[in-house]
Structures are given as structure tokens and as C-alpha cells.
Amino acid sequence: MSWLLSLFNQDSVPHTLLIISLVVASGLVLGRVSLAGIQLGIAGVLFSGLLFGHFQLSINPEVMHFLREFGLVLFVYAIGLQVGPSFVSSFFRYGLRLNGMAAAIVILGALITVLISIFGAIPMPVAVGLFSGATTNTPSLAAAQQVLSGLAGIDSETLKMPGLGYAVAYPFGIAGIILAMLLNKRLFKIDIANEAKNFADQQQQDTHVPIWKDLRVENPNLNGLTLRQIPFFEGMNVVMTRILHNGAVDVAGQESHLAIGDTIRLVGEREPLEQLKILIGPESDIDLKQIATNLQSRRLVVTNKSAINQTVGNLCMLYGVTISRIHRPDVEFSPTSNVHVHFGDELNVVGNQEALNSIEKALGNSLEELDHPQIMPIFIGISLGVLLGSVPMYLPGIPSAVKLGMAGGPLLVAIMLSRVGNWGTMTWHLPKSSNIILKDIGIVLFLACVGLHSGDQFVETLVKGDGFYWMACAALITLLPLLIVAAVGRIVYKLNFLTLCGLLAGSMTDPPALAFANNLSPAAAVSMAYATVYPLVMILRIIAAQLIILLVN
């Protein structure tokens, strides 16, 4: 049995692997335990690490430091790839008001944290941990610890404080968001069914979701013109997919001629389609899809490297098809002819069977290829992120140089690369399953190491120290911003309650709160609001945690 004991008490490679694996496995089991409908989720790994650390079952400090930083880099890089494609569009197009309110929640939480630290006599390293735990945002904890470790005069005991604050604050952080939703429901006497109906009615008027209309050509000025000769089509981001001429339906292309009495199918946003009814003619009582024809519609995925960066116009001309919609992560739109396709794009293509078979071969449409990520771009991106994070920046009012660090650098690089999509045949796209694995491996390594590092002081802090006082302060950081912004959203902006719940959950980047809100109603309002604010909030919380330390320390 001596060999077994040595695995637990002697520093070695097997010892390190065993402890880390046990911490992660037991933490994930703990995270699945439900108490009053609430689960710790992946944060259970932190509490498992605290338990192991309390009983002195830890690993070599240098190895722990490496695993923590490596896990952090993997996590934030995967987060950047995930939120990058939808970050700009979600901010400017789908929810400027929602993102503004979510930003207000982050800023209010940061201000309350600073005030609590100054007037509540809580050390800043602990306060920033409370900020991260009270808002259930692990990346901000990672960013804070990274910045803290780079400051002069910071010892190993101080580095434990953010993890302790996070662990103390996290349980109420989850419950507090749900409590805020229930308080608002009671305060404003919300009828969930009525809110869901109002949201459905509002969606009918949504101008950003691509829809289709069949219009009858009655404008004599268009008679005999080709689609290429009609300038307002390109400017309106509308695609003509089919045309009914002389009783036959055919795919519409740039050289398709219009004639009085033709019926055409247009795909685009509601507002420009309504304008085109004035310019072209009224809606037709003919449904082009109901007419017998050899035209078909397929959804094809771009996986062939030779198709990457080709324009929609070039593909349509080469294969005699029409591309009516492109679906990218969290975004669906009707493309103009000069839009370039990216790896992983889902194209809605209309054409005859022969043309569709040809373009399918050109695009790839291989799920196997889509699910097989390129490894080299991941490490190139991480390398660029580490380089960017190590560049010192000198800002007025801050005595020492500021660095984006291992949290900020890879995050920004991943966002930029995901927007680029690909360089030549090298693609930065990461399949959803691969992204989840990369993100989860990174975060469990980080949380396990934070727990092991802080575990020897956690119980003592909670029982003999200021642990319960910290909990009370964390409750203020959780509840006050949520209640203030929720009241403004409901009273001033008349936000739908389900949208408001999605906003509150998204402002805390909290999946358990999202799950709770989704259980209130099957309407998509909660998830849509959550997805709209999530990218900006994730970045703001990472920045806020670093600024709290740099500006107040």
C-alpha cells in the first residue's frame, strides 16, 4: 500500500495528474447536485479544490501556477472565438438599449465593490473576488488574479484572497439573480402568459429577421430590365430567389429579365420588402413554392477550403443558383453579391437538382470536416494573444505599466480572428463541440488550481474570520445593480418581463439563472436577450475586474 500512499503525499508527475483529475471529477459531480433547484455547475470544481487544499492534498506550486495560467488562456481564447462573430452585430443592431442596461449593471457592481472596499474595510484583493463571485463570472476572477500577480509587492498569501472572496460570494451570486427575478415578478405583478403573448406579437413586427414575400411586377419602368440593371436591389440587401415567367418557375439570377405580370420571390428584412412593394408591385396571391417545378432548396455548409472567401455573386454565377440566406453563429442575414463566405457558414441555396449537386461539391458540405478542427490556428492564435497580453501600456493616472495579460490578450486576439474567419486556407473557426471542450478543459484547470491554492485558508476565513461579513457585502454587489436596472427597464423602457429576465441572467453570464428564466415560459425572449448582452458583458466584466485593482490598489 506504500505505492498508493506515495501517490497522494509525494510530489511527482503521477501525483499531480491524480490530484488534478480527482479535483475536477469530484467537482463536476458536486456541481450536478441540485439544492432547491440550484446547481453549482462547473464552479463545483472550485469548491472541490478548496476541500482538497484544506486537507493539504495539493500539488507543486510552480506546476499549479502553470496549469492555472494555461487553463485561463484556453478558456478566454475559446470564449473569444465563441462571442466574436456576433459581438459587433449584437451590440449595434440587435440591442443597443439592452447592452447599455447590461453595461450599467456591470458598472454599478464595480462601483459598489469599490465603495465596499473603501468604506467597509475589505482588502481590495478580497473585494475583487467578491465582485467576481457575486456576479458568477469566473473570467473576471482569472483576469483579476493575473493582474494582481503582476503588481509589485504581492505575495502568495495575497494572491489567495480573490479566490477566497469568489468562493464565499458565489453561492448567493447564483441565488441572488433568481431572487431578483422573483422580486420583480412580484413587484410589477407580472402575468407570464401575457408577457409571452406580447413578445410573440412584437416578434411579428421584428424588421431584422429575414422573411420572404412573393410580389407581382406591375411597375412599367422595370419591364425588360435585368436584376443587375435595378440599382435599389443591392442597396436594400434583398435577394430574389425565384421568378414565375410565362407559367414557369425558374431560379432568379443577375441576368434574369423582369416583365409585367411576373411573380418574384424576395428574401430580406421586413422594412425593405415593404418599400419594394411600392417600387415593384403588390403581394401576389400565388405561392411560388406551391407551383410544380424542378427547383429545390438546400442548406449547405462551407467546409471546402477552396470555397472560402469566394463571393456570393461569383458562386451564384458559376453554378446557376441563388443564395438567399447565410447563417453564421447567432446571425442570419440575406447576403449581397459581394459578401464573402467563411468556413462553417450555412448557405440556403435555391436551384435545380443538378446545380445544387454541383455547388454542394464545391462548398464541401461535410459534417466530418466541420467537426474536425485545425489545431495549428489554435496555437498560433494563443501565441498572438500571449504576445499582445505581454505588451506594456502606460496610461495616465496609473503609476505602473498596464498589460492585457493572459486573460485580455488571448480574448481580444480570438475576437479579432473570429471576425476575420480565415487567412487563405487557414481557418480560425472552431466547431461548437470543440469550442466547448477547449473552454471547459481550460476553466476546470483554472478553478481546480485556484481552489487548491486557497483551500488551506478557506474554512478558517469562513468560520473564524470575516467570511459571513463578506457574504453580506457580496449580496449587495449582486442585488443592488440588478434591482435598480430592472426597475428602470420596466418602468422607463417598458421592457417585456421575459426579455428583462434574459437581460439579468446575461448581465451575470449565469447559465443557471438562464435555465430558471427559460422555465418560466417557452418563449424565446429570455434566450434572445441573454445572447444579445452576453458578448459585451463578458468583455466588460474582465476589464472591470482589472480596473478595480489597477485604479484602487
Coordinates of C-alpha atoms in Angstrom, one line a residue:
M1 CA 0.0 0.0 0.0
S2 CA 3.0 2.3 0.2
W3 CA 2.9 2.9 -3.5
L4 CA -0.7 4.1 -3.1
L5 CA 0.1 6.5 -0.3
S6 CA 3.1 7.9 -2.2
L7 CA 0.7 8.9 -5.0
F8 CA -1.0 11.2 -2.5
N9 CA 1.8 12.6 -0.4
Q10 CA 4.9 12.6 -2.7
D11 CA 5.4 15.3 -5.3
S12 CA 5.6 13.6 -8.7
V13 CA 4.1 13.6 -12.1
P14 CA 1.6 10.8 -11.3
H15 CA 0.7 12.7 -8.0
T16 CA 0.0 15.9 -9.9
L17 CA -2.2 14.1 -12.5
L18 CA -4.1 12.2 -9.9
I19 CA -4.9 15.2 -7.7
I20 CA -5.9 17.4 -10.6
S21 CA -8.1 14.6 -12.0
L22 CA -9.7 13.9 -8.7
V23 CA -10.4 17.6 -8.0
V24 CA -12.0 18.1 -11.4
A25 CA -14.0 14.8 -11.4
S26 CA -15.4 15.3 -7.9
G27 CA -16.0 19.0 -8.5
L28 CA -18.1 18.2 -11.6
V29 CA -20.1 15.6 -9.6
L30 CA -20.6 18.2 -6.8
G31 CA -21.7 20.8 -9.5
R32 CA -24.6 18.5 -10.6
V33 CA -26.1 18.2 -7.1
S34 CA -29.3 20.2 -7.0
L35 CA -30.3 22.1 -3.9
A36 CA -33.7 23.9 -4.1
G37 CA -33.4 23.7 -7.9
I38 CA -30.0 25.4 -7.9
Q39 CA -26.7 23.8 -9.0
L40 CA -23.2 25.0 -8.7
G41 CA -22.4 23.8 -12.2
I42 CA -18.8 24.0 -13.2
A43 CA -18.0 26.1 -10.2
G44 CA -18.2 22.9 -8.1
V45 CA -14.6 22.3 -9.2
L46 CA -13.5 25.4 -7.2
F47 CA -15.2 24.1 -4.1
S48 CA -13.7 20.6 -4.6
G49 CA -10.3 22.2 -4.9
L50 CA -10.9 24.2 -1.7
L51 CA -11.7 20.9 0.1
F52 CA -8.6 19.2 -1.2
G53 CA -6.5 22.2 -0.4
H54 CA -7.9 22.3 3.2
F55 CA -6.7 18.7 3.8
Q56 CA -3.3 19.6 2.3
L57 CA -3.8 17.5 -0.8
S58 CA -2.2 19.9 -3.2
I59 CA 0.5 19.9 -6.0
N60 CA 3.8 21.6 -6.7
P61 CA 3.3 25.4 -6.6
E62 CA 5.2 26.0 -9.9
V63 CA 3.2 23.3 -11.7
M64 CA 0.0 24.7 -10.2
H65 CA 0.8 28.2 -11.5
F66 CA 1.4 26.9 -15.0
L67 CA -1.8 24.8 -15.1
R68 CA -3.8 27.8 -13.8
E69 CA -2.4 30.2 -16.4
F70 CA -2.7 27.6 -19.2
G71 CA -6.3 26.8 -18.3
L72 CA -7.0 30.5 -18.2
V73 CA -5.6 31.1 -21.7
L74 CA -7.5 28.1 -23.2
F75 CA -10.7 29.3 -21.6
V76 CA -10.6 33.0 -22.6
Y77 CA -9.4 32.1 -26.1
A78 CA -12.4 29.8 -26.6
I79 CA -14.7 32.5 -25.2
G80 CA -13.3 35.0 -27.7
L81 CA -13.9 32.6 -30.6
Q82 CA -17.5 32.0 -29.3
V83 CA -18.6 35.6 -28.9
G84 CA -16.5 37.2 -31.6
P85 CA -18.7 36.6 -34.7
S86 CA -21.8 38.1 -33.0
F87 CA -20.2 40.8 -30.8
V88 CA -20.4 43.8 -33.2
S89 CA -23.8 42.8 -34.7
S90 CA -25.4 42.1 -31.3
F91 CA -24.1 45.4 -29.9
F92 CA -25.1 47.8 -32.7
R93 CA -28.0 46.1 -34.4
Y94 CA -29.9 43.8 -32.1
G95 CA -29.8 45.5 -28.7
L96 CA -28.1 48.8 -28.1
R97 CA -30.5 49.6 -25.3
L98 CA -30.2 46.1 -23.8
N99 CA -26.4 46.3 -24.0
G100 CA -26.5 49.7 -22.4
M101 CA -28.5 48.4 -19.5
A102 CA -26.3 45.4 -19.1
A103 CA -23.2 47.7 -19.1
A104 CA -24.9 49.7 -16.4
I105 CA -25.3 46.6 -14.2
V106 CA -21.6 45.9 -14.6
I107 CA -20.6 49.5 -13.8
L108 CA -22.9 49.7 -10.8
G109 CA -21.5 46.4 -9.5
A110 CA -17.9 47.7 -9.9
L111 CA -18.7 51.0 -8.1
I112 CA -20.4 49.2 -5.2
T113 CA -17.4 46.9 -4.9
V114 CA -15.0 49.9 -4.7
L115 CA -17.2 51.6 -2.1
I116 CA -17.4 48.4 0.0
S117 CA -13.7 48.0 -0.2
I118 CA -13.0 51.7 0.9
F119 CA -15.7 52.2 3.5
G120 CA -16.2 48.5 4.6
A121 CA -12.5 47.9 5.3
I122 CA -12.3 44.9 2.9
P123 CA -8.9 44.4 1.2
M124 CA -9.1 45.1 -2.5
P125 CA -7.9 41.6 -3.5
V126 CA -10.8 40.2 -1.5
A127 CA -13.3 42.8 -2.8
V128 CA -12.5 41.9 -6.5
G129 CA -13.0 38.3 -5.6
L130 CA -16.4 39.2 -4.2
F131 CA -17.1 41.1 -7.4
S132 CA -16.4 38.1 -9.5
G133 CA -18.3 35.6 -7.2
A134 CA -21.3 37.8 -6.6
T135 CA -21.7 38.1 -10.4
T136 CA -20.9 34.4 -11.0
N137 CA -18.2 35.5 -13.6
T138 CA -15.2 33.3 -13.5
P139 CA -13.2 35.0 -16.3
S140 CA -13.2 38.2 -14.3
L141 CA -11.6 36.3 -11.3
A142 CA -9.0 35.0 -13.7
A143 CA -8.2 38.4 -15.1
A144 CA -8.0 39.9 -11.6
Q145 CA -5.6 37.3 -10.3
Q146 CA -3.5 37.7 -13.4
V147 CA -3.2 41.5 -12.9
L148 CA -2.7 41.1 -9.2
S149 CA 0.2 38.7 -9.7
G150 CA 2.0 41.3 -11.9
L151 CA 1.9 44.1 -9.3
A152 CA 5.0 44.8 -7.1
G153 CA 5.0 43.6 -3.5
I154 CA 2.2 41.0 -3.9
D155 CA 3.0 37.8 -2.0
S156 CA 1.5 34.3 -2.3
E157 CA -0.9 34.9 0.6
T158 CA -2.4 38.0 -1.1
L159 CA -2.9 36.0 -4.3
K160 CA -5.2 33.6 -2.4
M161 CA -7.6 36.4 -1.4
P162 CA -9.5 36.8 -4.7
G163 CA -10.2 33.0 -4.8
L164 CA -11.4 33.2 -1.2
G165 CA -13.7 36.1 -1.9
Y166 CA -15.0 34.4 -5.0
A167 CA -15.8 31.2 -3.2
V168 CA -17.6 33.0 -0.3
A169 CA -19.7 35.1 -2.7
Y170 CA -20.5 32.6 -5.4
P171 CA -23.4 30.6 -3.8
F172 CA -25.6 33.7 -3.2
G173 CA -24.5 35.0 -6.6
I174 CA -26.5 32.3 -8.3
A175 CA -29.4 32.5 -5.9
G176 CA -29.4 36.3 -5.9
I177 CA -30.1 36.6 -9.6
I178 CA -33.1 34.3 -9.3
L179 CA -34.2 36.2 -6.3
A180 CA -34.1 39.5 -8.2
M181 CA -36.3 37.9 -11.0
L182 CA -38.8 36.7 -8.4
L183 CA -38.9 40.1 -6.6
N184 CA -39.5 41.9 -9.9
K185 CA -42.2 39.5 -10.8
R186 CA -44.0 40.1 -7.5
L187 CA -43.3 43.9 -7.5
F188 CA -44.7 44.5 -11.0
K189 CA -47.5 41.8 -10.7
I190 CA -46.3 40.0 -13.8
D191 CA -48.6 37.7 -15.8
I192 CA -46.1 35.3 -17.6
A193 CA -48.6 34.1 -20.2
N194 CA -49.5 37.7 -21.1
E195 CA -45.8 38.7 -21.4
A196 CA -45.2 35.7 -23.7
K197 CA -48.1 36.8 -25.9
N198 CA -46.9 40.4 -26.0
F199 CA -43.4 39.1 -27.1
A200 CA -44.9 37.0 -29.8
D201 CA -46.9 40.0 -31.1
Q202 CA -43.7 42.1 -31.0
Q203 CA -41.8 39.5 -33.0
Q204 CA -44.3 39.7 -35.8
Q205 CA -43.1 43.3 -36.3
D206 CA -39.4 42.4 -36.0
T207 CA -37.7 44.0 -39.0
H208 CA -34.3 42.3 -38.6
V209 CA -35.4 38.6 -39.2
P210 CA -35.2 37.6 -42.9
I211 CA -38.6 36.8 -44.3
W212 CA -39.9 36.2 -47.8
K213 CA -42.6 37.8 -49.9
D214 CA -44.0 37.0 -53.4
L215 CA -44.5 40.2 -55.4
R216 CA -46.2 40.8 -58.7
V217 CA -44.3 43.0 -61.1
E218 CA -46.6 46.0 -62.1
N219 CA -44.1 48.9 -62.4
P220 CA -43.8 49.5 -66.2
N221 CA -40.3 51.1 -65.6
L222 CA -39.0 47.6 -64.7
N223 CA -40.3 45.9 -67.8
G224 CA -37.5 44.2 -69.7
L225 CA -34.8 45.1 -67.2
T226 CA -32.4 42.6 -65.7
L227 CA -31.9 42.3 -62.0
R228 CA -28.4 43.8 -62.4
Q229 CA -29.9 46.9 -64.0
I230 CA -32.1 47.6 -61.0
P231 CA -29.9 49.6 -58.6
F232 CA -32.1 49.6 -55.5
F233 CA -31.9 45.8 -55.0
E234 CA -28.2 45.8 -54.0
G235 CA -28.7 48.7 -51.6
M236 CA -31.6 47.1 -49.8
N237 CA -29.9 43.8 -49.0
V238 CA -32.7 41.8 -50.6
V239 CA -32.3 38.6 -52.6
M240 CA -34.5 37.5 -55.5
T241 CA -34.6 33.7 -55.4
R242 CA -37.3 32.6 -57.9
I243 CA -39.2 34.1 -60.8
L244 CA -42.5 33.0 -62.4
H245 CA -42.5 33.9 -66.1
N246 CA -44.9 32.7 -68.7
G247 CA -46.2 30.0 -66.3
A248 CA -42.7 28.5 -65.5
V249 CA -40.8 29.0 -62.3
D250 CA -37.0 29.4 -62.6
V251 CA -34.1 30.4 -60.4
A252 CA -33.5 34.1 -60.4
G253 CA -30.1 35.4 -61.3
Q254 CA -28.4 38.8 -62.0
E255 CA -29.3 38.4 -65.7
S256 CA -33.0 37.5 -65.1
H257 CA -35.3 39.7 -67.1
L258 CA -38.5 41.1 -65.4
A259 CA -41.7 41.5 -67.3
I260 CA -45.1 43.0 -66.3
G261 CA -47.1 40.2 -64.7
D262 CA -44.2 38.2 -63.4
T263 CA -44.2 37.0 -59.8
I264 CA -40.9 37.1 -58.0
R265 CA -39.9 35.7 -54.6
L266 CA -37.8 38.2 -52.5
V267 CA -36.0 37.3 -49.2
G268 CA -34.8 40.1 -46.9
E269 CA -35.8 42.2 -43.9
R270 CA -39.4 43.3 -43.4
E271 CA -38.8 47.1 -43.9
P272 CA -37.1 47.0 -47.3
L273 CA -39.6 44.4 -48.5
E274 CA -42.4 46.8 -47.6
Q275 CA -40.6 49.5 -49.6
L276 CA -40.2 47.2 -52.6
K277 CA -44.0 46.6 -52.7
I278 CA -44.2 50.3 -53.7
L279 CA -41.4 50.1 -56.2
I280 CA -42.3 46.8 -57.8
G281 CA -45.9 45.9 -57.1
P282 CA -48.3 44.4 -54.6
E283 CA -48.0 40.9 -52.9
S284 CA -49.1 38.2 -55.2
D285 CA -51.8 35.7 -54.4
I286 CA -49.5 33.0 -55.9
D287 CA -47.2 31.0 -53.7
L288 CA -44.2 30.1 -55.8
K289 CA -43.3 27.1 -53.7
Q290 CA -46.7 25.5 -54.4
I291 CA -46.1 25.5 -58.2
A292 CA -44.7 22.3 -59.6
T293 CA -41.1 23.0 -60.6
N294 CA -37.7 21.4 -60.6
L295 CA -36.3 24.0 -58.2
Q296 CA -35.2 22.8 -54.8
S297 CA -33.8 24.5 -51.7
R298 CA -30.9 23.1 -49.7
R299 CA -29.0 24.2 -46.6
L300 CA -25.3 23.7 -47.4
V301 CA -22.2 24.2 -45.1
V302 CA -19.0 25.7 -46.4
T303 CA -16.2 23.2 -45.5
N304 CA -14.1 23.1 -48.7
K305 CA -11.1 25.3 -48.3
S306 CA -11.2 26.3 -52.0
A307 CA -14.6 27.8 -51.5
I308 CA -13.5 30.0 -48.5
N309 CA -13.5 33.8 -49.3
Q310 CA -15.4 33.4 -52.6
T311 CA -18.2 35.9 -53.1
V312 CA -21.8 35.1 -53.1
G313 CA -22.1 36.7 -56.6
N314 CA -19.3 34.5 -58.0
L315 CA -20.8 31.3 -56.6
C316 CA -24.3 32.2 -58.0
M317 CA -22.9 33.0 -61.4
L318 CA -20.7 29.8 -61.6
Y319 CA -23.4 27.4 -60.5
G320 CA -26.6 29.0 -61.6
V321 CA -28.1 29.1 -58.2
T322 CA -29.4 31.7 -55.7
I323 CA -28.1 32.1 -52.2
S324 CA -31.0 33.5 -50.2
R325 CA -29.6 33.4 -46.7
I326 CA -26.3 32.9 -44.8
H327 CA -26.3 31.6 -41.2
R328 CA -23.3 32.4 -39.0
P329 CA -23.1 32.0 -35.2
D330 CA -26.0 33.9 -33.8
V331 CA -26.5 35.8 -37.1
E332 CA -28.7 35.1 -40.1
F333 CA -28.9 37.5 -43.0
S334 CA -29.7 37.9 -46.7
P335 CA -26.3 38.4 -48.5
T336 CA -25.5 40.9 -51.2
S337 CA -23.4 39.7 -54.2
N338 CA -20.1 41.0 -52.7
V339 CA -20.3 39.1 -49.4
H340 CA -17.5 36.6 -48.8
V341 CA -18.4 33.2 -47.5
H342 CA -16.5 31.8 -44.4
F343 CA -15.7 28.3 -43.2
G344 CA -18.7 27.0 -41.3
D345 CA -21.2 29.3 -43.0
E346 CA -24.6 27.7 -43.6
L347 CA -25.9 28.8 -47.0
N348 CA -29.6 28.5 -48.0
V349 CA -29.3 27.7 -51.8
V350 CA -32.0 27.6 -54.4
G351 CA -31.6 25.9 -57.8
N352 CA -32.3 22.8 -59.8
Q353 CA -31.0 19.4 -58.6
E354 CA -28.0 19.4 -61.0
A355 CA -26.9 22.9 -60.0
L356 CA -27.4 22.1 -56.3
N357 CA -25.3 18.9 -56.6
S358 CA -22.5 20.9 -58.3
I359 CA -22.4 23.7 -55.7
E360 CA -22.7 21.2 -52.9
K361 CA -19.5 19.5 -54.1
A362 CA -17.8 22.9 -54.4
L363 CA -18.8 24.0 -50.9
G364 CA -17.9 20.7 -49.3
N365 CA -21.0 20.3 -47.0
S366 CA -19.0 17.8 -45.0
L367 CA -20.1 17.4 -41.4
E368 CA -16.9 15.3 -40.8
E369 CA -14.7 18.2 -42.0
L370 CA -16.8 20.7 -39.9
D371 CA -16.3 18.6 -36.7
H372 CA -12.6 18.2 -37.3
P373 CA -10.8 21.4 -36.1
Q374 CA -7.5 22.7 -37.3
I375 CA -5.0 22.5 -34.4
M376 CA -2.3 24.9 -35.8
P377 CA -4.5 28.0 -35.9
I378 CA -5.5 27.5 -32.2
F379 CA -1.8 27.6 -31.1
I380 CA -1.0 30.5 -33.5
G381 CA -3.9 32.4 -32.0
I382 CA -2.8 31.7 -28.5
S383 CA 0.7 32.7 -29.3
L384 CA -0.5 36.1 -30.7
G385 CA -2.7 36.5 -27.7
V386 CA 0.2 35.9 -25.3
L387 CA 2.3 38.4 -27.2
L388 CA -0.4 41.0 -27.1
G389 CA -1.1 40.4 -23.5
S390 CA 2.6 41.0 -22.6
V391 CA 2.8 44.4 -24.3
P392 CA 3.2 47.1 -21.5
M393 CA 0.9 50.1 -21.9
Y394 CA 1.3 53.4 -19.9
L395 CA -1.9 55.1 -19.0
P396 CA -2.3 58.5 -17.3
G397 CA -3.2 58.2 -13.6
I398 CA -1.8 54.7 -13.3
P399 CA 1.7 54.5 -11.7
S400 CA 2.8 51.2 -13.3
A401 CA 2.5 49.8 -16.8
V402 CA -0.7 48.1 -17.7
K403 CA -0.8 44.8 -19.6
L404 CA -3.8 43.0 -21.1
G405 CA -2.3 39.8 -19.6
M406 CA -3.2 36.2 -20.1
A407 CA -6.9 37.0 -19.9
G408 CA -7.2 40.1 -22.0
G409 CA -4.6 39.3 -24.8
P410 CA -5.9 36.0 -26.0
L411 CA -9.5 37.2 -25.6
L412 CA -9.0 40.2 -27.9
V413 CA -7.0 38.2 -30.4
A414 CA -9.7 35.5 -30.5
I415 CA -12.4 38.0 -31.1
M416 CA -10.5 39.6 -34.0
L417 CA -9.6 36.3 -35.6
S418 CA -13.1 35.0 -35.4
R419 CA -14.3 38.2 -37.2
V420 CA -11.6 37.6 -39.9
G421 CA -12.8 34.0 -40.3
N422 CA -9.8 32.7 -42.2
W423 CA -6.5 33.6 -43.8
G424 CA -6.2 31.7 -47.0
T425 CA -6.9 28.1 -46.3
M426 CA -6.2 28.6 -42.6
T427 CA -9.5 28.9 -40.7
W428 CA -10.0 30.3 -37.2
H429 CA -13.4 28.7 -37.0
L430 CA -13.8 26.2 -34.2
P431 CA -16.7 23.7 -34.3
K432 CA -19.1 24.2 -31.4
S433 CA -18.3 20.9 -29.8
S434 CA -14.5 21.6 -30.0
N435 CA -15.0 25.1 -28.6
I436 CA -17.0 23.7 -25.6
I437 CA -14.3 21.1 -24.9
L438 CA -11.5 23.7 -25.1
K439 CA -13.4 26.1 -22.9
D440 CA -14.4 23.5 -20.3
I441 CA -10.9 22.0 -20.0
G442 CA -9.5 25.4 -19.6
I443 CA -11.9 26.6 -16.9
V444 CA -11.7 23.3 -14.8
L445 CA -7.9 23.5 -14.8
F446 CA -8.1 27.1 -13.7
L447 CA -10.7 26.5 -11.0
A448 CA -9.0 23.4 -9.7
C449 CA -5.8 25.3 -9.2
V450 CA -7.5 28.3 -7.6
G451 CA -9.2 26.0 -5.2
L452 CA -6.1 24.1 -4.3
H453 CA -4.1 27.3 -3.8
S454 CA -6.7 28.9 -1.5
G455 CA -8.0 25.8 0.3
D456 CA -5.8 26.0 3.3
Q457 CA -7.4 29.3 4.4
F458 CA -11.0 29.0 3.3
V459 CA -12.6 27.2 6.3
E460 CA -10.7 29.4 8.7
T461 CA -11.8 32.5 6.9
L462 CA -15.4 31.4 6.8
V463 CA -15.6 30.2 10.5
K464 CA -13.2 32.4 12.4
G465 CA -12.7 35.3 10.1
D466 CA -14.9 37.8 8.2
G467 CA -16.5 35.2 5.9
F468 CA -20.1 36.0 6.8
Y469 CA -19.5 39.7 6.6
W470 CA -18.0 39.2 3.1
M471 CA -21.2 37.2 2.2
A472 CA -23.4 40.2 3.2
C473 CA -21.3 42.6 1.1
A474 CA -21.4 40.2 -1.8
A475 CA -25.2 40.1 -1.6
L476 CA -25.2 43.9 -2.1
I477 CA -23.0 43.6 -5.1
T478 CA -25.4 41.0 -6.6
L479 CA -28.8 42.5 -5.8
L480 CA -28.5 46.3 -5.9
P481 CA -27.4 46.7 -9.6
L482 CA -30.0 44.1 -10.7
L483 CA -32.9 45.6 -8.9
I484 CA -32.0 49.2 -9.9
V485 CA -31.6 48.4 -13.6
A486 CA -34.6 46.1 -13.7
A487 CA -36.8 48.9 -12.2
V488 CA -35.5 51.3 -14.9
G489 CA -36.1 48.8 -17.6
R490 CA -39.6 48.0 -16.6
I491 CA -40.8 51.5 -15.6
V492 CA -38.9 53.7 -18.1
Y493 CA -38.4 51.5 -21.1
K494 CA -41.4 49.2 -20.6
L495 CA -39.3 46.1 -21.3
N496 CA -41.1 42.7 -21.6
F497 CA -40.5 40.8 -18.3
L498 CA -39.1 37.8 -20.1
T499 CA -36.7 40.0 -22.0
L500 CA -35.8 41.6 -18.7
C501 CA -35.0 38.2 -17.2
G502 CA -32.8 37.3 -20.1
L503 CA -31.0 40.7 -19.6
L504 CA -30.5 40.0 -15.9
A505 CA -29.1 36.5 -16.5
G506 CA -26.9 37.7 -19.3
S507 CA -25.5 40.6 -17.4
M508 CA -24.2 38.0 -14.9
T509 CA -23.3 35.5 -17.6
D510 CA -25.1 32.9 -15.5
P511 CA -26.4 29.7 -17.1
P512 CA -28.4 28.5 -14.0
A513 CA -30.3 31.8 -14.0
L514 CA -30.9 31.4 -17.7
A515 CA -32.3 27.9 -17.2
F516 CA -34.6 29.2 -14.4
A517 CA -35.9 32.0 -16.6
N518 CA -36.4 29.7 -19.5
N519 CA -38.6 27.5 -17.3
L520 CA -40.9 30.4 -16.8
S521 CA -42.1 30.4 -20.4
P522 CA -41.2 28.5 -23.7
A523 CA -41.0 31.9 -25.5
A524 CA -37.6 32.7 -27.0
A525 CA -37.4 36.2 -25.3
V526 CA -35.2 35.1 -22.5
S527 CA -32.6 33.4 -24.6
M528 CA -32.5 36.2 -27.2
A529 CA -31.9 38.8 -24.6
Y530 CA -29.2 36.6 -22.9
A531 CA -27.4 36.1 -26.2
T532 CA -27.6 39.8 -27.1
V533 CA -25.8 41.1 -24.0
Y534 CA -23.6 38.1 -23.3
P535 CA -20.6 39.1 -25.5
L536 CA -20.3 42.7 -24.3
V537 CA -20.9 41.8 -20.7
M538 CA -18.2 39.1 -20.7
I539 CA -15.6 41.6 -22.0
L540 CA -16.7 44.4 -19.6
R541 CA -16.5 42.1 -16.6
I542 CA -13.0 41.1 -17.5
I543 CA -12.0 44.7 -17.9
A544 CA -13.8 45.9 -14.8
A545 CA -12.1 43.4 -12.5
Q546 CA -8.7 44.5 -13.8
L547 CA -9.5 48.2 -13.5
I548 CA -10.7 47.8 -9.9
I549 CA -7.3 46.5 -8.9
L550 CA -5.3 49.0 -11.0
L551 CA -7.1 52.1 -10.1
V552 CA -7.9 51.5 -6.4
N553 CA -4.9 49.3 -5.3

